[in-house]
GROMACS .gro file of C-alpha atoms in nm:
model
  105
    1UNK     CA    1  -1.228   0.658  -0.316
    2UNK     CA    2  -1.245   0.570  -0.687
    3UNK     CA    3  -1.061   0.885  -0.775
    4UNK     CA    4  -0.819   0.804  -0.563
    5UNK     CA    5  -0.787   0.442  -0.663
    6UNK     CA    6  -0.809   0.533  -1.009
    7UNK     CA    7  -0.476   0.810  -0.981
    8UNK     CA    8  -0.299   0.579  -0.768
    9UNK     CA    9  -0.286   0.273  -0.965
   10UNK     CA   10  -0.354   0.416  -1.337
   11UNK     CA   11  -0.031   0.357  -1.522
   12UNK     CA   12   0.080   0.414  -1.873
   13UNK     CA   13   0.373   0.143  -1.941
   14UNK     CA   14   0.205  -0.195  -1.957
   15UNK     CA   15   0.391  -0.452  -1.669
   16UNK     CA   16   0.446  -0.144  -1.405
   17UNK     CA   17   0.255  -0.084  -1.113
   18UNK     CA   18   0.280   0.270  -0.929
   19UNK     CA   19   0.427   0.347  -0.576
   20UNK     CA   20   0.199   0.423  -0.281
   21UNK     CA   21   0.428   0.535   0.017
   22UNK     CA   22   0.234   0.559   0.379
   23UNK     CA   23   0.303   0.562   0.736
   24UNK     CA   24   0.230   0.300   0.947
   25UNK     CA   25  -0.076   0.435   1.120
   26UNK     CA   26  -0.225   0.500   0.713
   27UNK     CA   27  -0.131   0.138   0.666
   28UNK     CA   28  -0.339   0.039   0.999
   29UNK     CA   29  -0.627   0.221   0.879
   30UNK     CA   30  -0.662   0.059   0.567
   31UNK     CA   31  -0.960  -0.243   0.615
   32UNK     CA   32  -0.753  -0.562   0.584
   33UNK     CA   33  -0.959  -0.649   0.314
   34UNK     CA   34  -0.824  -0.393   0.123
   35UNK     CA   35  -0.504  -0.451   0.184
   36UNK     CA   36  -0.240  -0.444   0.052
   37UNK     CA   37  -0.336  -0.128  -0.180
   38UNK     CA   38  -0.428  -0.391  -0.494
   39UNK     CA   39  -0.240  -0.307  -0.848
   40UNK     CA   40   0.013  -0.044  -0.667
   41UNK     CA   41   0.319  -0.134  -0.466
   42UNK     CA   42   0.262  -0.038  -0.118
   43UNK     CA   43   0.597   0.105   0.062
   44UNK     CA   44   0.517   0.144   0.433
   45UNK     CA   45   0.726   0.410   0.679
   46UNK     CA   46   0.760   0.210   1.017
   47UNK     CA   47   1.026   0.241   1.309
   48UNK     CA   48   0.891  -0.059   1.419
   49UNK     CA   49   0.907  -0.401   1.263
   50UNK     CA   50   0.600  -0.500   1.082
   51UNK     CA   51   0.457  -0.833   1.004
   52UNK     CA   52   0.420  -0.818   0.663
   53UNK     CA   53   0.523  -1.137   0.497
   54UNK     CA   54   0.176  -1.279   0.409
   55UNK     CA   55   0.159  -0.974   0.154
   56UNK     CA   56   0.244  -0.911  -0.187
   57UNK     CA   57   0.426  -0.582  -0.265
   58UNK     CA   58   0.458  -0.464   0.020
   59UNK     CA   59   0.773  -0.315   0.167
   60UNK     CA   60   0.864  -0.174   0.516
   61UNK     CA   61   1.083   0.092   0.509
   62UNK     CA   62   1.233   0.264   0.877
   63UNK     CA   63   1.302   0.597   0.682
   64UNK     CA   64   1.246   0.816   0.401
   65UNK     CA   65   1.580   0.762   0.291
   66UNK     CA   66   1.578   0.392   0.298
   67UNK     CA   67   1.288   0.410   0.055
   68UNK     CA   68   1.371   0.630  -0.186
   69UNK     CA   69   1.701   0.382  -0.214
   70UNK     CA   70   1.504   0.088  -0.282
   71UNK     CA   71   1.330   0.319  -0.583
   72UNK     CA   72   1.648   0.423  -0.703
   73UNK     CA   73   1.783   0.032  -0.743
   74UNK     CA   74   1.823  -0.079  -1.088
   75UNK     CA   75   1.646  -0.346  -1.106
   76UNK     CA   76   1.348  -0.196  -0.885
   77UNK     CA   77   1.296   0.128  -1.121
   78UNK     CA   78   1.235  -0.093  -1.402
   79UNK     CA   79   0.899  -0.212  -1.266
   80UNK     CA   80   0.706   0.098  -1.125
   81UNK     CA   81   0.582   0.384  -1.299
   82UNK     CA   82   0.504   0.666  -1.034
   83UNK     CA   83   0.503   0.734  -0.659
   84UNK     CA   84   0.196   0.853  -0.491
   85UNK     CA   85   0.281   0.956  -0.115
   86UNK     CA   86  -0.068   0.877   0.066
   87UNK     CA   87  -0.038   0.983   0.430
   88UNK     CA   88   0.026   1.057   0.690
   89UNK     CA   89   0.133   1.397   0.756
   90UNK     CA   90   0.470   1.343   0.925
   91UNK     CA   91   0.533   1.151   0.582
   92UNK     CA   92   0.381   1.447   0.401
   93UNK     CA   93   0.611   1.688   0.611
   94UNK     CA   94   0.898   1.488   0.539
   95UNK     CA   95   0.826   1.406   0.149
   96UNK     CA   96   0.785   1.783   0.118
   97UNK     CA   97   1.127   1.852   0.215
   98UNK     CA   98   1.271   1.630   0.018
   99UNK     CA   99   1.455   1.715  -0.338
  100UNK     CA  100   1.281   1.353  -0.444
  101UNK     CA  101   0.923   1.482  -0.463
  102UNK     CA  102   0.844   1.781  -0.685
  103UNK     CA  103   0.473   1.772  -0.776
  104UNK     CA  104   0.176   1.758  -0.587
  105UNK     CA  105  -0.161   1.663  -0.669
   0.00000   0.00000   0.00000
């Protein structure tokens, strides 16, 4: 978990935090104390509505698309570094497909 802690949230611009993206069932997994994913902005795939007010830098998204809009906004790609896609494996599948994400680690 350190390693993966450590990749996620490591950045090399001082002031921006990295992307996580996750489904919803990856965001239900995560202990609530340990949530939101600290020092990372957490972007959450969810059909559904979530309740997510009483967290900081966190974002539901319903699709993909939606997402990668919000990353593309001017005043949003000034603040974040990379994006980490985290799980789960429709999200893989998807992210995989898409002309957005080129590298995997």
């Amino acid at each position: 978990m350190d390693y993966f802690s450590r990749m996620t949230s490591k950045t090399t611009s001082l002031g921006k935090k990295n992307v996580v993206i996750m489904g919803r069932r990856t965001w239900d997994s995560i202990p609530k104390k340990f949530k939101p994913l600290n020092n990372r902005i957490n972007f959450i795939l969810s059909r559904s509505e979530l309740m997510l007010s009483e967290y900081k830098d966190v974002y539901c998204f319903k699709s993909l698309k939606e997402a990668i809009d919000k990353l593309k906004e001017n005043d949003f790609k000034n603040i974040y570094e990379n994006v980490w896609v985290i799980g789960g494996s429709l999200i893989y599948d998807e992210c995989m497909k898409s002309e957005y994400f080129y590298r995997w680690v």
